[in-house]
GROMACS .gro file of C-alpha atoms in nm:
model
  438
    1MET     CA    1   0.007  -0.003   0.024
    2GLY     CA    2   0.148   0.324  -0.116
    3LEU     CA    3   0.130   0.653   0.079
    4TYR     CA    4  -0.159   0.783  -0.106
    5GLU     CA    5  -0.371   0.482  -0.012
    6LYS     CA    6  -0.247   0.513   0.346
    7LEU     CA    7  -0.380   0.884   0.388
    8VAL     CA    8  -0.721   0.792   0.219
    9ALA     CA    9  -0.724   0.473   0.462
   10GLY     CA   10  -0.639   0.692   0.782
   11GLU     CA   11  -0.322   0.536   0.844
   12GLU     CA   12  -0.089   0.824   0.788
   13LYS     CA   13  -0.135   1.190   0.840
   14LEU     CA   14  -0.061   1.493   0.599
   15SER     CA   15   0.122   1.792   0.765
   16LEU     CA   16   0.067   2.177   0.678
   17VAL     CA   17   0.388   2.369   0.781
   18GLY     CA   18   0.257   2.752   0.804
   19LEU     CA   19  -0.080   2.820   0.847
   20GLY     CA   20  -0.130   3.163   0.729
   21TYR     CA   21  -0.350   3.300   0.432
   22VAL     CA   22  -0.254   3.024   0.225
   23GLY     CA   23  -0.154   2.731   0.453
   24MET     CA   24  -0.461   2.742   0.653
   25PRO     CA   25  -0.733   2.711   0.397
   26ILE     CA   26  -0.509   2.424   0.242
   27ALA     CA   27  -0.516   2.264   0.598
   28VAL     CA   28  -0.896   2.277   0.616
   29ALA     CA   29  -0.961   2.159   0.291
   30PHE     CA   30  -0.752   1.842   0.317
   31ALA     CA   31  -0.904   1.786   0.682
   32ARG     CA   32  -1.250   1.731   0.504
   33LYS     CA   33  -1.081   1.403   0.358
   34ILE     CA   34  -0.772   1.278   0.562
   35GLY     CA   35  -0.600   1.340   0.880
   36VAL     CA   36  -0.443   1.706   0.902
   37ILE     CA   37  -0.184   1.819   1.138
   38GLY     CA   38  -0.147   2.201   1.100
   39TYR     CA   39   0.168   2.362   1.229
   40ASP     CA   40   0.260   2.718   1.296
   41LEU     CA   41   0.540   2.882   1.499
   42ASN     CA   42   0.283   3.147   1.597
   43GLU     CA   43   0.135   3.036   1.926
   44LYS     CA   44  -0.076   3.304   1.929
   45LYS     CA   45  -0.238   3.222   1.598
   46ILE     CA   46  -0.276   2.850   1.699
   47GLU     CA   47  -0.463   2.938   2.015
   48LEU     CA   48  -0.701   3.132   1.791
   49TYR     CA   49  -0.763   2.867   1.550
   50ARG     CA   50  -0.800   2.619   1.869
   51SER     CA   51  -1.069   2.862   2.005
   52GLY     CA   52  -1.269   2.893   1.664
   53VAL     CA   53  -1.139   3.203   1.512
   54ASP     CA   54  -0.995   3.294   1.187
   55PRO     CA   55  -0.756   3.565   1.172
   56THR     CA   56  -0.691   3.567   0.831
   57ARG     CA   57  -1.102   3.555   0.745
   58GLU     CA   58  -1.015   3.299   0.462
   59VAL     CA   59  -1.255   3.064   0.539
   60GLY     CA   60  -1.453   3.195   0.866
   61ASP     CA   61  -1.506   3.132   1.211
   62GLU     CA   62  -1.766   2.864   1.179
   63VAL     CA   63  -1.537   2.654   0.922
   64ILE     CA   64  -1.265   2.685   1.193
   65LYS     CA   65  -1.458   2.581   1.476
   66ASN     CA   66  -1.589   2.268   1.295
   67THR     CA   67  -1.264   2.187   1.105
   68GLY     CA   68  -1.069   1.857   1.198
   69VAL     CA   69  -0.740   2.022   1.159
   70GLU     CA   70  -0.505   1.941   1.459
   71PHE     CA   71  -0.377   2.294   1.508
   72THR     CA   72  -0.050   2.287   1.717
   73ALA     CA   73   0.274   2.474   1.769
   74ASP     CA   74   0.465   2.180   1.879
   75GLU     CA   75   0.704   2.077   1.600
   76THR     CA   76   0.739   1.724   1.720
   77ARG     CA   77   0.367   1.676   1.607
   78LEU     CA   78   0.504   1.687   1.255
   79ARG     CA   79   0.671   1.333   1.324
   80GLU     CA   80   0.303   1.203   1.306
   81ALA     CA   81   0.271   1.277   0.933
   82LYS     CA   82   0.423   1.128   0.593
   83PHE     CA   83   0.315   1.378   0.372
   84HIS     CA   84   0.437   1.744   0.430
   85ILE     CA   85   0.315   2.067   0.249
   86VAL     CA   86   0.542   2.379   0.320
   87ALA     CA   87   0.357   2.702   0.289
   88VAL     CA   88   0.529   3.010   0.436
   89PRO     CA   89   0.584   3.327   0.277
   90THR     CA   90   0.896   3.426   0.078
   91PRO     CA   91   0.929   3.797   0.100
   92VAL     CA   92   1.207   4.027  -0.017
   93ASN     CA   93   1.486   4.221   0.166
   94ASP     CA   94   1.495   4.606   0.139
   95ASP     CA   95   1.723   4.578  -0.161
   96HIS     CA   96   1.470   4.348  -0.340
   97THR     CA   97   1.697   4.040  -0.289
   98PRO     CA   98   1.479   3.726  -0.204
   99ASP     CA   99   1.434   3.674   0.157
  100LEU     CA  100   1.447   3.291   0.196
  101THR     CA  101   1.450   3.293   0.585
  102PRO     CA  102   1.105   3.162   0.633
  103VAL     CA  103   1.138   2.856   0.400
  104GLU     CA  104   1.482   2.790   0.520
  105GLY     CA  105   1.354   2.805   0.885
  106ALA     CA  106   1.057   2.578   0.769
  107SER     CA  107   1.293   2.312   0.622
  108ARG     CA  108   1.488   2.316   0.925
  109ILE     CA  109   1.211   2.256   1.158
  110LEU     CA  110   1.085   1.995   0.944
  111GLY     CA  111   1.407   1.833   0.877
  112ARG     CA  112   1.425   1.777   1.261
  113ASN     CA  113   1.121   1.579   1.262
  114LEU     CA  114   1.118   1.412   0.907
  115GLN     CA  115   1.053   1.054   0.920
  116LYS     CA  116   1.170   0.772   0.659
  117GLY     CA  117   0.899   0.736   0.359
  118SER     CA  118   0.784   1.075   0.351
  119VAL     CA  119   0.704   1.326   0.092
  120VAL     CA  120   0.743   1.685   0.124
  121VAL     CA  121   0.590   1.937  -0.094
  122PHE     CA  122   0.666   2.301  -0.104
  123GLU     CA  123   0.423   2.561  -0.206
  124SER     CA  124   0.607   2.876  -0.129
  125THR     CA  125   0.670   3.084  -0.415
  126VAL     CA  126   1.047   3.080  -0.494
  127TYR     CA  127   1.278   3.104  -0.819
  128PRO     CA  128   1.368   2.796  -1.022
  129GLY     CA  129   1.626   2.597  -0.801
  130VAL     CA  130   1.523   2.685  -0.464
  131THR     CA  131   1.373   2.351  -0.395
  132GLU     CA  132   1.644   2.131  -0.477
  133GLU     CA  133   1.927   2.364  -0.412
  134ILE     CA  134   1.848   2.516  -0.097
  135CYS     CA  135   1.558   2.309   0.071
  136VAL     CA  136   1.681   1.949   0.008
  137PRO     CA  137   2.034   2.024   0.162
  138ILE     CA  138   1.874   2.168   0.479
  139LEU     CA  139   1.606   1.859   0.503
  140GLU     CA  140   1.905   1.632   0.458
  141LYS     CA  141   2.135   1.770   0.733
  142GLU     CA  142   1.857   1.834   0.990
  143SER     CA  143   1.698   1.485   0.940
  144GLY     CA  144   2.017   1.256   0.868
  145LEU     CA  145   1.815   1.114   0.570
  146LYS     CA  146   1.886   1.073   0.193
  147CYS     CA  147   1.668   1.262  -0.044
  148GLY     CA  148   1.542   1.014  -0.325
  149VAL     CA  149   1.610   0.733  -0.071
  150ASP     CA  150   1.456   0.793   0.259
  151PHE     CA  151   1.251   1.098   0.149
  152LYS     CA  152   1.108   1.234  -0.154
  153ILE     CA  153   1.044   1.592  -0.277
  154GLY     CA  154   0.754   1.761  -0.486
  155TYR     CA  155   0.674   2.132  -0.559
  156SER     CA  156   0.322   2.279  -0.589
  157PRO     CA  157   0.281   2.653  -0.637
  158GLU     CA  158   0.006   2.833  -0.439
  159ARG     CA  159  -0.251   2.996  -0.667
  160ILE     CA  160  -0.500   3.100  -0.360
  161ASN     CA  161  -0.606   3.457  -0.410
  162PRO     CA  162  -0.629   3.609  -0.065
  163GLY     CA  163  -0.990   3.764   0.006
  164ASP     CA  164  -1.099   3.605  -0.326
  165LYS     CA  165  -1.431   3.409  -0.249
  166VAL     CA  166  -1.439   3.244  -0.605
  167HIS     CA  167  -1.107   3.144  -0.697
  168ARG     CA  168  -1.009   2.902  -0.430
  169LEU     CA  169  -0.810   2.609  -0.371
  170GLU     CA  170  -1.076   2.377  -0.516
  171THR     CA  171  -1.151   2.571  -0.810
  172ILE     CA  172  -0.821   2.650  -0.955
  173THR     CA  173  -0.617   2.421  -1.172
  174LYS     CA  174  -0.324   2.298  -0.949
  175ILE     CA  175   0.032   2.257  -1.075
  176VAL     CA  176   0.200   1.965  -0.927
  177SER     CA  177   0.543   1.832  -0.966
  178GLY     CA  178   0.766   1.566  -0.821
  179MET     CA  179   1.139   1.471  -0.849
  180ASP     CA  180   1.046   1.150  -0.995
  181GLU     CA  181   0.745   0.986  -1.187
  182GLU     CA  182   0.662   0.790  -0.863
  183THR     CA  183   0.664   1.100  -0.648
  184LEU     CA  184   0.453   1.299  -0.919
  185ASP     CA  185   0.202   1.043  -0.926
  186THR     CA  186   0.157   1.038  -0.540
  187VAL     CA  187   0.165   1.395  -0.509
  188ALA     CA  188  -0.117   1.450  -0.812
  189LYS     CA  189  -0.324   1.182  -0.632
  190VAL     CA  190  -0.300   1.369  -0.303
  191TYR     CA  191  -0.409   1.725  -0.448
  192GLU     CA  192  -0.698   1.590  -0.656
  193LEU     CA  193  -0.854   1.484  -0.319
  194VAL     CA  194  -0.961   1.847  -0.265
  195VAL     CA  195  -0.888   2.016  -0.573
  196GLU     CA  196  -1.227   1.981  -0.808
  197ALA     CA  197  -1.082   2.176  -1.090
  198GLY     CA  198  -0.801   1.893  -1.140
  199VAL     CA  199  -0.408   1.907  -1.131
  200TYR     CA  200  -0.143   1.993  -1.434
  201ARG     CA  201   0.146   1.765  -1.398
  202ALA     CA  202   0.467   1.964  -1.494
  203GLU     CA  203   0.763   1.790  -1.624
  204SER     CA  204   0.997   1.913  -1.342
  205ILE     CA  205   1.018   2.088  -1.009
  206GLN     CA  206   1.203   2.342  -1.186
  207VAL     CA  207   0.948   2.418  -1.468
  208ALA     CA  208   0.651   2.413  -1.181
  209GLU     CA  209   0.880   2.695  -1.008
  210ALA     CA  210   0.928   2.896  -1.308
  211ALA     CA  211   0.546   2.885  -1.382
  212LYS     CA  212   0.465   3.039  -1.056
  213VAL     CA  213   0.696   3.339  -1.091
  214ILE     CA  214   0.612   3.423  -1.424
  215GLU     CA  215   0.217   3.385  -1.363
  216ASN     CA  216   0.254   3.716  -1.132
  217SER     CA  217   0.531   3.876  -1.332
  218GLN     CA  218   0.308   3.880  -1.611
  219ARG     CA  219   0.039   4.041  -1.433
  220ASP     CA  220   0.267   4.302  -1.261
  221ILE     CA  221   0.423   4.394  -1.617
  222ASN     CA  222   0.065   4.428  -1.750
  223ILE     CA  223  -0.051   4.669  -1.473
  224ALA     CA  224   0.281   4.851  -1.480
  225PHE     CA  225   0.183   4.935  -1.822
  226MET     CA  226  -0.174   5.070  -1.730
  227ASN     CA  227  -0.007   5.292  -1.430
  228GLU     CA  228   0.223   5.437  -1.703
  229LEU     CA  229  -0.061   5.518  -1.923
  230SER     CA  230  -0.249   5.662  -1.619
  231ILE     CA  231   0.040   5.877  -1.588
  232ILE     CA  232   0.051   6.002  -1.957
  233PHE     CA  233  -0.310   6.061  -1.970
  234ASN     CA  234  -0.345   6.246  -1.633
  235LYS     CA  235  -0.081   6.493  -1.790
  236MET     CA  236  -0.304   6.506  -2.124
  237GLY     CA  237  -0.631   6.565  -1.877
  238ILE     CA  238  -0.753   6.252  -2.006
  239ASP     CA  239  -0.970   6.013  -1.775
  240THR     CA  240  -0.762   5.675  -1.815
  241ARG     CA  241  -1.054   5.457  -1.677
  242SER     CA  242  -1.292   5.579  -1.969
  243VAL     CA  243  -1.015   5.520  -2.230
  244LEU     CA  244  -0.951   5.167  -2.083
  245GLU     CA  245  -1.334   5.119  -2.120
  246ALA     CA  246  -1.324   5.230  -2.474
  247ALA     CA  247  -1.039   5.008  -2.547
  248GLY     CA  248  -1.199   4.699  -2.387
  249THR     CA  249  -1.475   4.687  -2.608
  250LYS     CA  250  -1.234   4.517  -2.867
  251TRP     CA  251  -1.249   4.115  -2.796
  252ASN     CA  252  -0.866   4.085  -2.764
  253PHE     CA  253  -0.792   4.371  -2.545
  254LEU     CA  254  -0.633   4.274  -2.204
  255LYS     CA  255  -0.863   4.420  -1.936
  256PHE     CA  256  -0.624   4.551  -1.666
  257PHE     CA  257  -0.639   4.842  -1.480
  258PRO     CA  258  -0.397   5.088  -1.283
  259GLY     CA  259  -0.323   5.057  -0.933
  260LEU     CA  260  -0.099   5.023  -0.629
  261VAL     CA  261   0.070   4.687  -0.673
  262GLY     CA  262   0.178   4.523  -0.325
  263GLY     CA  263   0.100   4.233  -0.134
  264HIS     CA  264   0.335   3.905  -0.103
  265CYS     CA  265   0.292   3.785  -0.460
  266ILE     CA  266   0.287   4.036  -0.761
  267GLY     CA  267   0.467   4.291  -0.586
  268VAL     CA  268   0.744   4.049  -0.468
  269ASP     CA  269   0.768   3.728  -0.727
  270PRO     CA  270   0.925   3.930  -1.010
  271TYR     CA  271   1.203   4.016  -0.801
  272TYR     CA  272   1.276   3.610  -0.750
  273LEU     CA  273   1.273   3.551  -1.117
  274THR     CA  274   1.523   3.860  -1.199
  275TYR     CA  275   1.755   3.761  -0.884
  276ARG     CA  276   1.793   3.434  -1.051
  277ALA     CA  277   1.853   3.582  -1.407
  278GLU     CA  278   2.110   3.829  -1.230
  279GLN     CA  279   2.269   3.485  -1.102
  280MET     CA  280   2.288   3.346  -1.478
  281GLY     CA  281   2.445   3.674  -1.605
  282TYR     CA  282   2.123   3.852  -1.750
  283HIS     CA  283   2.011   4.170  -1.646
  284SER     CA  284   1.617   4.194  -1.660
  285GLN     CA  285   1.498   4.494  -1.866
  286ILE     CA  286   1.102   4.468  -1.931
  287ILE     CA  287   1.048   4.309  -1.563
  288LEU     CA  288   1.257   4.551  -1.364
  289ALA     CA  289   1.118   4.845  -1.597
  290GLY     CA  290   0.743   4.736  -1.453
  291ARG     CA  291   0.875   4.673  -1.122
  292ARG     CA  292   0.990   5.051  -1.097
  293ILE     CA  293   0.695   5.200  -1.228
  294ASN     CA  294   0.473   4.998  -0.966
  295ASP     CA  295   0.696   5.057  -0.673
  296ASP     CA  296   0.673   5.438  -0.763
  297MET     CA  297   0.286   5.465  -0.746
  298GLY     CA  298   0.234   5.555  -0.417
  299ARG     CA  299   0.465   5.857  -0.423
  300TYR     CA  300   0.284   5.943  -0.760
  301VAL     CA  301  -0.058   5.931  -0.567
  302ALA     CA  302   0.062   6.147  -0.287
  303GLU     CA  303   0.226   6.411  -0.524
  304ASN     CA  304  -0.132   6.439  -0.678
  305VAL     CA  305  -0.286   6.488  -0.330
  306VAL     CA  306  -0.020   6.783  -0.261
  307LYS     CA  307  -0.098   6.949  -0.600
  308ASN     CA  308  -0.450   6.926  -0.553
  309LEU     CA  309  -0.427   7.084  -0.205
  310ILE     CA  310  -0.241   7.384  -0.367
  311ARG     CA  311  -0.506   7.396  -0.645
  312ALA     CA  312  -0.770   7.433  -0.368
  313ASP     CA  313  -0.600   7.691  -0.212
  314VAL     CA  314  -0.529   7.467   0.107
  315PRO     CA  315  -0.199   7.524   0.311
  316VAL     CA  316  -0.014   7.181   0.257
  317LYS     CA  317   0.178   7.182   0.595
  318THR     CA  318  -0.152   7.246   0.778
  319ALA     CA  319  -0.378   7.004   0.577
  320LYS     CA  320  -0.570   6.747   0.720
  321VAL     CA  321  -0.542   6.422   0.504
  322ALA     CA  322  -0.763   6.105   0.566
  323ILE     CA  323  -0.697   5.765   0.420
  324LEU     CA  324  -0.944   5.507   0.361
  325GLY     CA  325  -0.792   5.195   0.339
  326PHE     CA  326  -0.444   5.041   0.433
  327THR     CA  327  -0.413   4.671   0.333
  328PHE     CA  328  -0.257   4.551   0.024
  329LYS     CA  329  -0.567   4.446  -0.146
  330GLU     CA  330  -0.965   4.509  -0.091
  331ASN     CA  331  -1.149   4.250   0.145
  332CYS     CA  332  -0.858   4.106   0.292
  333PRO     CA  333  -0.685   4.214   0.655
  334ASP     CA  334  -0.324   4.137   0.533
  335THR     CA  335  -0.122   4.439   0.540
  336ARG     CA  336   0.209   4.303   0.438
  337ASN     CA  337   0.391   4.496   0.153
  338THR     CA  338   0.108   4.738   0.139
  339LYS     CA  339   0.185   5.029  -0.120
  340VAL     CA  340  -0.058   5.261   0.098
  341ILE     CA  341   0.225   5.296   0.316
  342ASP     CA  342   0.419   5.469   0.035
  343ILE     CA  343   0.158   5.706  -0.006
  344VAL     CA  344   0.174   5.776   0.416
  345LYS     CA  345   0.536   5.819   0.372
  346GLU     CA  346   0.537   6.067   0.099
  347LEU     CA  347   0.264   6.284   0.256
  348ARG     CA  348   0.490   6.303   0.570
  349GLU     CA  349   0.757   6.459   0.367
  350TYR     CA  350   0.528   6.725   0.305
  351GLY     CA  351   0.436   6.748   0.678
  352ILE     CA  352   0.112   6.584   0.653
  353GLU     CA  353   0.039   6.294   0.891
  354PRO     CA  354  -0.271   6.121   0.752
  355VAL     CA  355  -0.553   5.973   0.952
  356ILE     CA  356  -0.583   5.616   0.820
  357VAL     CA  357  -0.890   5.432   0.850
  358ASP     CA  358  -0.915   5.057   0.791
  359GLU     CA  359  -1.165   4.841   0.984
  360THR     CA  360  -1.104   4.532   0.759
  361ALA     CA  361  -0.710   4.535   0.817
  362ASP     CA  362  -0.522   4.345   1.104
  363ARG     CA  363  -0.462   4.638   1.325
  364ASP     CA  364  -0.189   4.466   1.537
  365GLU     CA  365   0.002   4.393   1.230
  366ALA     CA  366  -0.003   4.733   1.069
  367LYS     CA  367   0.101   4.863   1.412
  368ARG     CA  368   0.390   4.619   1.455
  369LEU     CA  369   0.507   4.639   1.074
  370TYR     CA  370   0.450   5.003   1.016
  371GLY     CA  371   0.408   5.183   1.354
  372VAL     CA  372   0.069   5.282   1.200
  373THR     CA  373  -0.242   5.346   1.392
  374LEU     CA  374  -0.576   5.265   1.223
  375GLU     CA  375  -0.850   5.468   1.321
  376ASP     CA  376  -1.221   5.429   1.328
  377ARG     CA  377  -1.431   5.618   1.048
  378SER     CA  378  -1.541   5.840   1.330
  379ALA     CA  379  -1.185   5.984   1.297
  380VAL     CA  380  -1.261   6.122   0.965
  381THR     CA  381  -1.376   6.481   1.011
  382GLY     CA  382  -1.279   6.816   0.879
  383VAL     CA  383  -1.073   6.687   0.626
  384ASP     CA  384  -0.908   6.894   0.350
  385ALA     CA  385  -0.840   6.594   0.128
  386LEU     CA  386  -0.970   6.229   0.144
  387VAL     CA  387  -0.820   5.937  -0.035
  388ILE     CA  388  -0.976   5.609  -0.112
  389ALA     CA  389  -0.701   5.374  -0.132
  390VAL     CA  390  -0.846   5.034  -0.105
  391ALA     CA  391  -1.152   4.938  -0.243
  392HIS     CA  392  -1.307   4.758   0.047
  393THR     CA  393  -1.672   4.657   0.057
  394GLU     CA  394  -1.665   4.858   0.411
  395PHE     CA  395  -1.684   5.137   0.195
  396SER     CA  396  -1.946   5.062  -0.050
  397ASP     CA  397  -2.209   5.292   0.155
  398LEU     CA  398  -2.017   5.598   0.064
  399ASP     CA  399  -2.224   5.850  -0.127
  400ARG     CA  400  -2.201   6.238  -0.222
  401GLU     CA  401  -2.388   6.310   0.114
  402GLY     CA  402  -2.145   6.095   0.311
  403ILE     CA  403  -1.832   6.217   0.167
  404ASP     CA  404  -1.948   6.559   0.179
  405ALA     CA  405  -1.967   6.518   0.562
  406PHE     CA  406  -1.604   6.425   0.606
  407PHE     CA  407  -1.475   6.730   0.477
  408ASN     CA  408  -1.385   7.093   0.625
  409PRO     CA  409  -1.704   7.268   0.541
  410ALA     CA  410  -1.484   7.611   0.535
  411ASN     CA  411  -1.332   7.489   0.224
  412ALA     CA  412  -1.417   7.612  -0.126
  413ARG     CA  413  -1.310   7.298  -0.291
  414LYS     CA  414  -1.277   6.951  -0.179
  415VAL     CA  415  -0.985   6.718  -0.296
  416LEU     CA  416  -1.103   6.362  -0.355
  417VAL     CA  417  -0.853   6.111  -0.462
  418ASP     CA  418  -0.991   5.791  -0.578
  419VAL     CA  419  -0.716   5.545  -0.644
  420LYS     CA  420  -0.930   5.244  -0.763
  421GLY     CA  421  -1.206   5.420  -0.904
  422VAL     CA  422  -1.461   5.308  -0.697
  423LEU     CA  423  -1.680   5.600  -0.721
  424ASP     CA  424  -1.922   5.748  -0.974
  425LYS     CA  425  -1.699   6.022  -1.103
  426LYS     CA  426  -1.977   6.218  -1.242
  427GLN     CA  427  -2.123   6.301  -0.922
  428TYR     CA  428  -1.794   6.482  -0.810
  429GLN     CA  429  -1.751   6.693  -1.135
  430ASP     CA  430  -1.848   7.031  -1.026
  431GLU     CA  431  -1.713   7.323  -0.860
  432ALA     CA  432  -1.747   7.173  -0.502
  433TYR     CA  433  -1.476   6.889  -0.560
  434LEU     CA  434  -1.110   6.813  -0.726
  435TYR     CA  435  -1.174   6.491  -0.800
  436TRP     CA  436  -0.864   6.260  -0.909
  437ARG     CA  437  -0.788   5.907  -1.004
  438LEU     CA  438  -0.536   5.676  -1.145
   0.00000   0.00000   0.00000
């Protein structure tokens, strides 16, 4: 009886190393079919899961209360499993080089507890070669076991879209790979237990690693093009969204829109690919050009806030500015690598300390990572400029009357910056407003 059959029969368990926005939903999905041990270093997070609270809001408290996942911060519990999935973040350093510390740390922890006959599958986004060249040696050193003899490895890039209730683990085709045909078959069968959309068997681990980084690099480049168009059309006095809606009537026009590109995928993965390219002696041109444009959009938004304050005859240094939204994307509490902080930093350069409101965001995380205190909406009063930075549904009730109430009534003109274009601009095209959007 193989490992897959033992998992299905309940004779072996699966472990999930890393229970964040990606790992936790995977653990919950597998727990509906087989025995699952969910491990995370963060004891506070584990206690929340055990008490039936979902801090990620990916599956909800009710699902967490009823899941069969055995949540633990005790790494020795990993010894009870034979099929391991590693889903930890892979961020970048300040110089945009890959920070492999989390995946290396996870490999050490797993290696210390690895049993003979195990299969280890990495889901963390990496550049081609990391799984076999960096993770495997750590697993071997810590375990004293030999890869290919005592344990096998695979790679299956995560495609979960945090905050998205439609494109989930179950509904997205899953790329799987293994170090040999036997491992590939096992990995494929295990994932087929939960992925209704089916799996795609990549021909090698490096092919699967490469597929993941180019998926997000492609999106990054396309959004960078939209951002550059936004800069150009704003100089021309043309509304970018109106142009894109017109162009979008052609059947083969790619419907991307300008915006702030943050998070731990699109804003990070291209740097993993270009880093590997540099190691091979090639300096990326298109990919890095796109990254430079996207990394600069927070500053660009802040500059336009200031320019419009000047047009409204509001003294910049004493201006009160409020920002609605702080997370890296809508309807997701994750603030890691949010580009809204770039707007905040640039405004501070002009002497403005903005009021930031985001009831969806993880407030403790925002404070810990950025030193930012998130306020309630009641703090938005008497402002000179309002920036709607994230399209949370919590802001869907905003209308002309409600927005009017946020502003200083003494101002002749109100500065309204609608980064994502969530409002109907026609309602603000009068003398009372200076409306601007990407």
